[in-house]
Tab-separated table of C-alpha atoms and ligand atoms in Angstrom:
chain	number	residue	atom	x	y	z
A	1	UNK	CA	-53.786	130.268	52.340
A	2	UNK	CA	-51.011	130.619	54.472
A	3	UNK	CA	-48.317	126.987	53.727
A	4	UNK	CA	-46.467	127.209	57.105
A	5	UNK	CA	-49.661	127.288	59.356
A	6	UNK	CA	-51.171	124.375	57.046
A	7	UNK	CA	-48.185	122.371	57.275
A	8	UNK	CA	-47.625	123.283	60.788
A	9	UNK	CA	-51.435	121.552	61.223
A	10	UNK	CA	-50.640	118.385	59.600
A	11	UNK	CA	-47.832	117.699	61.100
A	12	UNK	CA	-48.961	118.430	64.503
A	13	UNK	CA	-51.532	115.531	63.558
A	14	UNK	CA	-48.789	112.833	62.540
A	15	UNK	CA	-48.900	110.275	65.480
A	16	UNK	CA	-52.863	110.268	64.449
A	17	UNK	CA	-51.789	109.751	60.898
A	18	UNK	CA	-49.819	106.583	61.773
A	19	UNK	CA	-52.342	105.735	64.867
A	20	UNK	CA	-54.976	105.181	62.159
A	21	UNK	CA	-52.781	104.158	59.699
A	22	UNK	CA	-51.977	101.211	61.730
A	23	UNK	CA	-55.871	100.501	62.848
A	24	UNK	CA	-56.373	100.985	58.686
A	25	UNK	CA	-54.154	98.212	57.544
A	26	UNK	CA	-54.745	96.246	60.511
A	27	UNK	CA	-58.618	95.530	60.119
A	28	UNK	CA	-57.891	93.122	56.500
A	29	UNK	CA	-59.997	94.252	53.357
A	30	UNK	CA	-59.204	91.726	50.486
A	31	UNK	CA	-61.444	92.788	47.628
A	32	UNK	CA	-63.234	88.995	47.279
A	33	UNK	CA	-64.180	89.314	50.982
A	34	UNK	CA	-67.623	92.379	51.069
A	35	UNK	CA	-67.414	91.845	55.399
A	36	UNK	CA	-64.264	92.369	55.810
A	37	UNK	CA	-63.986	95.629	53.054
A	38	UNK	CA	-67.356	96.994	54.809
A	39	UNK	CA	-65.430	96.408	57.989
A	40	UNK	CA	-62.224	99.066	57.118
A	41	UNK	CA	-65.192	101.422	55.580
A	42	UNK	CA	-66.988	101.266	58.861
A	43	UNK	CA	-63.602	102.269	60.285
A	44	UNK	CA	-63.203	105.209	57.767
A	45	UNK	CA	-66.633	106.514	58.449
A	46	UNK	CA	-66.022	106.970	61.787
A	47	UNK	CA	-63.128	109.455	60.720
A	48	UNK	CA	-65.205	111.266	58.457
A	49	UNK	CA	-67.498	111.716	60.843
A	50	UNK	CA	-65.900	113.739	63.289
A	51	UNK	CA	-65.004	116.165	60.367
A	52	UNK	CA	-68.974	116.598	59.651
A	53	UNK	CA	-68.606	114.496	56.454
A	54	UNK	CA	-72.048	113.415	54.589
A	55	UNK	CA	-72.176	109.863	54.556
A	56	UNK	CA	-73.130	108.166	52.212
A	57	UNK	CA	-73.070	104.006	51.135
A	58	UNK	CA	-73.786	103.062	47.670
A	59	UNK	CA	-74.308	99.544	48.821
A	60	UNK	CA	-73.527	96.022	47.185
A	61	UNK	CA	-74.386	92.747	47.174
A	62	UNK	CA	-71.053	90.977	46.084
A	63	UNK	CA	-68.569	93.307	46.772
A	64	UNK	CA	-67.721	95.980	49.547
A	65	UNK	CA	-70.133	98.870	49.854
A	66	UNK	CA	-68.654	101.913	48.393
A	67	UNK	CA	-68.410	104.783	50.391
A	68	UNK	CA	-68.932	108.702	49.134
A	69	UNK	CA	-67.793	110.965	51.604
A	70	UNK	CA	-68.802	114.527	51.313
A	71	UNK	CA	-66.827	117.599	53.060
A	72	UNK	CA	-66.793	120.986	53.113
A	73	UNK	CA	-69.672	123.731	52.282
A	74	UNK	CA	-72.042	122.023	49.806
A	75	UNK	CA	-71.860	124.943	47.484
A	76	UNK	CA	-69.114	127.444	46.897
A	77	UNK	CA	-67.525	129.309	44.337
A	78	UNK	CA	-65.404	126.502	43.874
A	79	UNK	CA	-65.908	124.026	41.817
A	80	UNK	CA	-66.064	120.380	43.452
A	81	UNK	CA	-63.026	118.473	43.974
A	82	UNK	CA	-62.955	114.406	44.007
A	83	UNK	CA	-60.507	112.536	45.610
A	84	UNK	CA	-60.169	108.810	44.646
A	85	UNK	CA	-59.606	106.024	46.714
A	86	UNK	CA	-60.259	102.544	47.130
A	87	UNK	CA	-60.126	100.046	50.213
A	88	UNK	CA	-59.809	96.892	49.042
A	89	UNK	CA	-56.367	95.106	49.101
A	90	UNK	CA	-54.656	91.876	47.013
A	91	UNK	CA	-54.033	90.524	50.454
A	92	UNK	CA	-56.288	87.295	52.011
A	93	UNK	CA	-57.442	87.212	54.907
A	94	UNK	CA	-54.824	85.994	57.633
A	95	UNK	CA	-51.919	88.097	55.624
A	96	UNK	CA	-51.264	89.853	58.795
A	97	UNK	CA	-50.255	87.342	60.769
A	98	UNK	CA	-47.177	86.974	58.788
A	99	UNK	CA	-46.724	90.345	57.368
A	100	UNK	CA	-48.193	92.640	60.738
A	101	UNK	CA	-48.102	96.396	60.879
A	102	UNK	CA	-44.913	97.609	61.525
A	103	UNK	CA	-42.294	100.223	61.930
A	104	UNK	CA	-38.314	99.251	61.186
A	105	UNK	CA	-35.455	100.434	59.393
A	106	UNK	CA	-37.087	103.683	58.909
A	107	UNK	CA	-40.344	101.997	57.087
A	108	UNK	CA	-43.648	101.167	57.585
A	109	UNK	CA	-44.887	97.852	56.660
A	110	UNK	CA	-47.886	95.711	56.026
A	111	UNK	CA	-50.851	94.602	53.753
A	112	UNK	CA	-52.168	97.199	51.915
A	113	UNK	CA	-49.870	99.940	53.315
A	114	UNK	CA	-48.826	101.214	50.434
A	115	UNK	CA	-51.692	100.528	47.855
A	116	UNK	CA	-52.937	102.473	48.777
A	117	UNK	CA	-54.343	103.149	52.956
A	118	UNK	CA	-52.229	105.037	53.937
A	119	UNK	CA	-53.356	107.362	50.546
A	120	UNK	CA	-56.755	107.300	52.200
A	121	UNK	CA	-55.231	108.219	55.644
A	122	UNK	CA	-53.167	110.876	53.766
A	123	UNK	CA	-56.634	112.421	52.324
A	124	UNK	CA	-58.675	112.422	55.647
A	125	UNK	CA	-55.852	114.237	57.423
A	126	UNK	CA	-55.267	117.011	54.676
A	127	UNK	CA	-59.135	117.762	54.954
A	128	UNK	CA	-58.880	117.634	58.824
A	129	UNK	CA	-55.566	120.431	57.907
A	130	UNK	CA	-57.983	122.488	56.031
A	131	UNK	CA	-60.750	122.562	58.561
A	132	UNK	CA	-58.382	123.104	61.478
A	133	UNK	CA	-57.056	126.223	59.459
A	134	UNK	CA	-59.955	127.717	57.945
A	135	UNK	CA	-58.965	126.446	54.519
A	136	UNK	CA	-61.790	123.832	53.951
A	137	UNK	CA	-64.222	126.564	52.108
A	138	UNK	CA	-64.727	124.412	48.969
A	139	UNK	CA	-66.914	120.985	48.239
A	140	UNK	CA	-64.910	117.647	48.149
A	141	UNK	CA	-65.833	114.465	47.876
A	142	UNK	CA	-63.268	111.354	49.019
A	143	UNK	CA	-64.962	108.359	47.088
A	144	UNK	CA	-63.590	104.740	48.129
A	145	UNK	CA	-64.254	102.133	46.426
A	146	UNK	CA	-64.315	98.263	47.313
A	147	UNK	CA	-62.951	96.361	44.031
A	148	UNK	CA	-60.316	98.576	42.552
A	149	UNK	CA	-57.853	95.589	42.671
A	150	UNK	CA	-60.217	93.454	40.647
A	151	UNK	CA	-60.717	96.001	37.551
A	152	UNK	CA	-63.761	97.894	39.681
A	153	UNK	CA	-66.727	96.070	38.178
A	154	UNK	CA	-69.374	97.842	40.655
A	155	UNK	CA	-67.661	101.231	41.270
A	156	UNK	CA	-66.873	102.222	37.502
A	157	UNK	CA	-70.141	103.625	37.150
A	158	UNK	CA	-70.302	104.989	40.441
A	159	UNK	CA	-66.852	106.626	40.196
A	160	UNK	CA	-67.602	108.263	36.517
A	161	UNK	CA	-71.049	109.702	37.820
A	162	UNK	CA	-69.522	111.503	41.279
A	163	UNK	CA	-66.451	112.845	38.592
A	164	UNK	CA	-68.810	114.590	36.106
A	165	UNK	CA	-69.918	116.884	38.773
A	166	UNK	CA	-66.110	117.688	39.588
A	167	UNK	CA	-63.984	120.021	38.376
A	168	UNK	CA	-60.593	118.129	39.072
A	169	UNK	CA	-59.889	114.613	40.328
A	170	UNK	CA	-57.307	113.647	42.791
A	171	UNK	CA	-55.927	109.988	43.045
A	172	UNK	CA	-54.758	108.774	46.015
A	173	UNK	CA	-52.541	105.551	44.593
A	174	UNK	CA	-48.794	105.264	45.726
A	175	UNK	CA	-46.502	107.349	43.893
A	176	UNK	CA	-43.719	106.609	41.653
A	177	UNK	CA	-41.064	107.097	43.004
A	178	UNK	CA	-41.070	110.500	44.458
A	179	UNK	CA	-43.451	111.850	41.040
A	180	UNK	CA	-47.562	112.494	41.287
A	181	UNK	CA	-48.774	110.154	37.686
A	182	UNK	CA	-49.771	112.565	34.969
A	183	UNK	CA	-50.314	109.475	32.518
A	184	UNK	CA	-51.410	105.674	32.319
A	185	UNK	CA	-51.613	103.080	30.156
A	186	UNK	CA	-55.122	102.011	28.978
A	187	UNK	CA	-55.204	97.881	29.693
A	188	UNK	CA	-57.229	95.401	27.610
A	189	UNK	CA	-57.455	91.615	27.661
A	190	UNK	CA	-58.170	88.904	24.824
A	191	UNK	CA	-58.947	85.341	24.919
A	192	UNK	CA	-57.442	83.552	22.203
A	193	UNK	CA	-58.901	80.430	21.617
A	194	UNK	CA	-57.916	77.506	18.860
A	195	UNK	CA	-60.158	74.183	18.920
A	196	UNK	CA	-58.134	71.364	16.497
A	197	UNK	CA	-58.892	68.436	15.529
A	198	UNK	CA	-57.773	65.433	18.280
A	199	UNK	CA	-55.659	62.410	17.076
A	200	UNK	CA	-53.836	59.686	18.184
A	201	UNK	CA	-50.097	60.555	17.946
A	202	UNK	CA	-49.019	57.342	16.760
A	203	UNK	CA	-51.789	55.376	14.860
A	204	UNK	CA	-53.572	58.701	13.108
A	205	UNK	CA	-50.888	61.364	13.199
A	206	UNK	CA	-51.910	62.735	9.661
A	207	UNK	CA	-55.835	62.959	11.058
A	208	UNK	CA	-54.739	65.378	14.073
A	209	UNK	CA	-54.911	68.960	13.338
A	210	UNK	CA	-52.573	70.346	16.283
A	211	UNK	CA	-54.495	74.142	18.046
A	212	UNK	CA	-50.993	74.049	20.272
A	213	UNK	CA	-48.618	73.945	16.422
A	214	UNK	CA	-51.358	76.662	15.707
A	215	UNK	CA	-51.733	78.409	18.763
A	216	UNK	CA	-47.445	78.979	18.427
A	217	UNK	CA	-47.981	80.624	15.426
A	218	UNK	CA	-50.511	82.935	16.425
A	219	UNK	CA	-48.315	83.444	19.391
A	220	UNK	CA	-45.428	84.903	17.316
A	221	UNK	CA	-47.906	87.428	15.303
A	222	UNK	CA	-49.244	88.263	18.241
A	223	UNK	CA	-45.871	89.377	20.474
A	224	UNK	CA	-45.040	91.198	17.186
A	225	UNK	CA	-48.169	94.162	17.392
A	226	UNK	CA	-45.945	95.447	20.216
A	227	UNK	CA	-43.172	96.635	17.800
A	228	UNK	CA	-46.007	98.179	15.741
A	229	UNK	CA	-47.160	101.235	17.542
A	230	UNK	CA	-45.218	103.601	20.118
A	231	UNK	CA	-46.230	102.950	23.900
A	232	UNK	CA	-48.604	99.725	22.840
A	233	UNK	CA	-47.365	96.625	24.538
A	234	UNK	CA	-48.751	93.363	23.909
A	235	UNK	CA	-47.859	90.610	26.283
A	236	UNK	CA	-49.303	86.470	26.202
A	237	UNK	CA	-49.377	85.437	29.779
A	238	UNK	CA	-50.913	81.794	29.917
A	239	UNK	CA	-51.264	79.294	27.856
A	240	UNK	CA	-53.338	76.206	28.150
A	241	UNK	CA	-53.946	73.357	25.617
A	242	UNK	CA	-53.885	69.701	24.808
A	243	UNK	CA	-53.976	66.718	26.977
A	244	UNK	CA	-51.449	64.460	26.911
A	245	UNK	CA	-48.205	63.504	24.589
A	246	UNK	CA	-49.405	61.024	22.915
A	247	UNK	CA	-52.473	63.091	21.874
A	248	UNK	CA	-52.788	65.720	18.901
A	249	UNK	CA	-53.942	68.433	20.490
A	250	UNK	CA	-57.335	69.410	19.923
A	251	UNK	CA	-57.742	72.495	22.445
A	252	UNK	CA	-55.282	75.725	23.144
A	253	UNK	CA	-56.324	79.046	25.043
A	254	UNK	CA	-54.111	82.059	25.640
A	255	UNK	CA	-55.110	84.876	27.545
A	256	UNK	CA	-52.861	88.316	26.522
A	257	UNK	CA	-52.537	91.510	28.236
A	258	UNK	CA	-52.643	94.686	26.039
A	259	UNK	CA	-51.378	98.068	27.365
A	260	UNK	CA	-51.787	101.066	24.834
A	261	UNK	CA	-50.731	104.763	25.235
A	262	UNK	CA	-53.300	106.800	23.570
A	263	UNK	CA	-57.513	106.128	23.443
A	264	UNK	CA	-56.525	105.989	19.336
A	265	UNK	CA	-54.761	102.791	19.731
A	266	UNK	CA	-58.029	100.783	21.170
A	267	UNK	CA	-59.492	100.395	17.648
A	268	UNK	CA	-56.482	99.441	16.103
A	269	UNK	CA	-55.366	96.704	18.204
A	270	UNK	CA	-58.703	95.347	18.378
A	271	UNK	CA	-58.767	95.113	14.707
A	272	UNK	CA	-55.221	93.078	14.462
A	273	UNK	CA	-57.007	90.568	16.947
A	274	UNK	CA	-59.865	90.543	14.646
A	275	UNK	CA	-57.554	89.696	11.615
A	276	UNK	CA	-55.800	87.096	13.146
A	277	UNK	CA	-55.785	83.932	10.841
A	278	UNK	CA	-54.828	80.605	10.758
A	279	UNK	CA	-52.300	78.620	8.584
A	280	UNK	CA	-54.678	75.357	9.355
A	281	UNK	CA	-57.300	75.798	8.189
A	282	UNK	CA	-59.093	72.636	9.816
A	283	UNK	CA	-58.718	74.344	13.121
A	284	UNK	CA	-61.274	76.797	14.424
A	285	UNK	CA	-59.914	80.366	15.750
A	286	UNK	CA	-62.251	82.490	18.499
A	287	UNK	CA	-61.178	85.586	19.924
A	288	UNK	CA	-62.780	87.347	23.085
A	289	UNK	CA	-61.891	90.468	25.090
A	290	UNK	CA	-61.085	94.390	24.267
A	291	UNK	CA	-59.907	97.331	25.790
A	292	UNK	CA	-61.460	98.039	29.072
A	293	UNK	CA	-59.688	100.197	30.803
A	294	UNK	CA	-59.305	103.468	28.775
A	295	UNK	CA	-55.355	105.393	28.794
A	296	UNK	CA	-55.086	108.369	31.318
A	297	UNK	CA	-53.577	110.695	28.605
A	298	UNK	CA	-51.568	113.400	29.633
A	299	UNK	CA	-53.881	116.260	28.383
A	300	UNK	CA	-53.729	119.891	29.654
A	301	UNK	CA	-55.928	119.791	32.429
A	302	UNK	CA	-53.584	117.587	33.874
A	303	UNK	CA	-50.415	119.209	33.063
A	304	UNK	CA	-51.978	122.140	34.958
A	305	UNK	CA	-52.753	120.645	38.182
A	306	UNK	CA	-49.161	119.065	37.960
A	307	UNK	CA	-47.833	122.249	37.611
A	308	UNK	CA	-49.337	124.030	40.834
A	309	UNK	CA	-48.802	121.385	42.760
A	310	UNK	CA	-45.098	121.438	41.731
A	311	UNK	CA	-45.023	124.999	42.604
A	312	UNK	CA	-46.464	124.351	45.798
A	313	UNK	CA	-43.670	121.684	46.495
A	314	UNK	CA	-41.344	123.952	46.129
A	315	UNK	CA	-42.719	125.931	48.253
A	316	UNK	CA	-42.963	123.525	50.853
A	317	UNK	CA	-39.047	122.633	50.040
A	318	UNK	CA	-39.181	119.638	47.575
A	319	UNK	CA	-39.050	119.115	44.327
A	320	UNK	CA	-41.895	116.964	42.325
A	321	UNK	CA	-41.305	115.047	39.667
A	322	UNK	CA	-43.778	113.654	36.873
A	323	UNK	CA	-43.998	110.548	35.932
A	324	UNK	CA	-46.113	107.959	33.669
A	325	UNK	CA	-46.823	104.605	34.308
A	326	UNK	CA	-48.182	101.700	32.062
A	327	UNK	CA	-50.325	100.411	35.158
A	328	UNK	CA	-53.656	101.179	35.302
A	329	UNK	CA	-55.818	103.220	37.885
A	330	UNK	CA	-59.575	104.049	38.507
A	331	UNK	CA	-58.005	107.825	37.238
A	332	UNK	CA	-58.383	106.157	33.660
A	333	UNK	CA	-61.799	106.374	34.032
A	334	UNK	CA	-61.538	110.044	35.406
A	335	UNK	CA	-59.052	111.416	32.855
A	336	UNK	CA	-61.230	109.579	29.508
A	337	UNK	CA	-63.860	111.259	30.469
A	338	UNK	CA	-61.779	114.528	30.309
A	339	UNK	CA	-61.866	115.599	33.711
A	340	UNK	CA	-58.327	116.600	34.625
A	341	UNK	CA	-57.255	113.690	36.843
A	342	UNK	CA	-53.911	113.611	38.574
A	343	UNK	CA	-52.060	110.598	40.289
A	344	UNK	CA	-49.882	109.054	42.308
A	345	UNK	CA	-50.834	111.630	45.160
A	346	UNK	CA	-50.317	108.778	47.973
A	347	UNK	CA	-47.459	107.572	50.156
A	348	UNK	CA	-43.656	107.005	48.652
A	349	UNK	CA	-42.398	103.338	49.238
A	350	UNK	CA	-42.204	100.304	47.298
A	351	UNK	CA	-43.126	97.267	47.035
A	352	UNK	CA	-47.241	97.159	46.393
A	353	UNK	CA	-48.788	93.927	46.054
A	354	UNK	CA	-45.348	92.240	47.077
A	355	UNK	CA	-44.250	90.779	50.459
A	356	UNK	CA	-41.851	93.887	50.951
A	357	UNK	CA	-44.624	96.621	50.769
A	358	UNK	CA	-43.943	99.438	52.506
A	359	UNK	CA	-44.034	103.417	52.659
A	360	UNK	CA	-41.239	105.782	53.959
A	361	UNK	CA	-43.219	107.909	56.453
A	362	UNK	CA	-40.652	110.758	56.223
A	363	UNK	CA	-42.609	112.063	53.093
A	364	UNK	CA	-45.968	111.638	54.687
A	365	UNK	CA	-46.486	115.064	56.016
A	366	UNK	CA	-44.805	117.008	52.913
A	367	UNK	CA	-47.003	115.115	50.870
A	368	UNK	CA	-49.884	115.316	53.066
A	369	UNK	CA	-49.537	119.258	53.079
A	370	UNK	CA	-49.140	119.105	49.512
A	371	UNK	CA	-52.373	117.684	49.045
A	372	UNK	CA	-54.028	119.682	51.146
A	373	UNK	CA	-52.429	122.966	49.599
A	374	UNK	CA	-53.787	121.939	46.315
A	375	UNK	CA	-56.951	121.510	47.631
A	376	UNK	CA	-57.049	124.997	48.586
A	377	UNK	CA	-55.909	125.959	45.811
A	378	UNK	CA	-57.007	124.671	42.548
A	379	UNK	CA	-59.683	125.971	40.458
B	401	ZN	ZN1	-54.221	100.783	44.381
């Protein structure tokens, strides 16, 4: 594979990069809306279609369709590739008439642009790179999902299926920074729950058996399993409980956000939940919830596609940093499963899922050529 005729092809095919980019993040795909996601697939189909792609929608009711995309000779000596992508945004319908496409200060904005279409842009154009060049002489699949932003209830399975038959997996998520993700956090959520006993505040004080006075408690043991293991954060969001002042409170829920480093840590968290106790013992304690989104561990398969592709970089003049992130991915499905699974392989910009989102487009053809290199390359 010959880098300066590859990169020479992508970048001959930047104003259609940014063309589409901007028909991408102008049609509006917010993840609770199936029309409107079905509506940017429909859009990326048509793309995939004029490079010969197999089609193919694994339909839903609720959500977006999700859309497997097949390139390349069906069989080859090399192994299957998947690149991972999704097409829903956090963005509501209407976003873009506050926030349009747009190009200033040397950035492109808008919904969406960031997190990740222009990653999905990025992937059709490196395939287009290695078709136009005589490079595209292995299977890949480009899988995009529908409900990524929403924890990926339908496309889990779909995603973990389509990955056992691949020998590496490719994420096309922002980067951070200027570094590809070798590892994520694994994310869980609990319910904590205390039901008390209700009282007035003034005429029965010593009947009232407070879940708020118990709920604080629990509160402070909880914030504490952070300090107790490396990498394993533990964070109570929300609160809700009680009624009014004058009321003992006979209700309190907290809902807590659990990142942990290593698959290990899942079963011992869960058990300090389980443990919990209360110092009232008139009050009632229920907890809900788990670990549901495995860690993306940086194991060797990973380290190894890292390290090509930073040799590649270099190569192609840049240097590429690692990085890990305690946000989660659908490449925490990928990488539990121990399928080497690296990330971050989208634009560079900042501010995802914020007003300010935006990419720098002067790294989308280095990075573009860098994912198309690897493609050609990897094992
Ligand atoms: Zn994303």
């Amino acid at each position: 594979m010959d880098l300066t005729t590859l990169q020479a092809s992508v970048a001959a095919s930047e104003p259609r990069l940014v063309n589409r980019l901007r028909e991408l993040v102008e049609v509006e795909s917010p993840s609770d809306n199936k029309a409107s996601v079905d509506r940017a697939s429909a859009l990326v189909t048509t793309w995939a279609a004029e490079l010969g792609a197999t089609i193919k929608r694994h339909k839903q009711k609720h959500f977006g369709d999700v859309l497997e995309l097949k390139f390349g000779p069906p069989r080859s000596k090399h192994p299957r590739i998947l690149l991972l992508g999704h097409l829903d945004t956090v963005w509501p319908l209407g976003t873009l008439a506050n926030m349009p496409f747009r190009a200033a200060s040397g950035k492109l904005r808008g919904p969406g642009i960031l997190d990740m279409k222009s990653g999905v842009v990025m992937a059709l154009e490196a395939i287009s790179a290695l078709a136009a060049t005589g490079n595209l002489d292995r299977p890949i699949t480009l899988l995009l999902n529908s409900d990524e932003e929403i924890g990926s209830p339908v496309s889990r399975p779909i995603t973990e299926k389509i990955a056992q038959t691949c020998s590496a997996v490719f994420v096309l998520e922002p980067a951070q920074g200027l570094a590809y993700k070798t590892a994520r956090k694994g994310i869980g959520n609990y319910q904590v729950t205390v039901e008390g006993i209700a009282a007035h505040s003034g005429v029965d004080f010593d009947r009232g058996h407070s879940a708020i006075l118990e709920m604080s408690r629990l509160v402070q043991t909880i914030s504490a399993f952070t300090a107790r293991t490396p990498g394993l954060t533990v964070n109570v969001g929300t609160i809700h409980g009680g009624t009014q002042s004058n009321v003992v409170a006979a209700h309190c829920t907290a809902a807590v956000d659990v990142r942990i480093l290593r698959a290990t840590d899942a079963g011992k968290i869960d058990r300090l939940f389980r443990a919990l106790k209360l110092t009232d013992k008139a009050c009632k304690l229920t907890i809900t919830g788990g670990i549901n989104r495995p860690p993306m561990e940086r194991k060797p398969g990973t380290v190894a596609l890292f390290k090509q592709a930073r040799k590649l970089a270099a190569q192609l003049g840049f240097t590429l940093e690692e990085a890990s992130t305690g946000g989660g991915s659908d490449g925490n499905f990928t990488a539990a499963l121990g399928i080497p699974t690296l990330d971050g392989m989208g634009s560079i910009g900042a501010g995802a899922h914020a007003t300010h989102e935006h990419i720098d487009p002067t790294h989308l053809i280095p990075r573009t050529t860098l994912l198309a290199a690897l493609l050609a390359t990897v094992d």
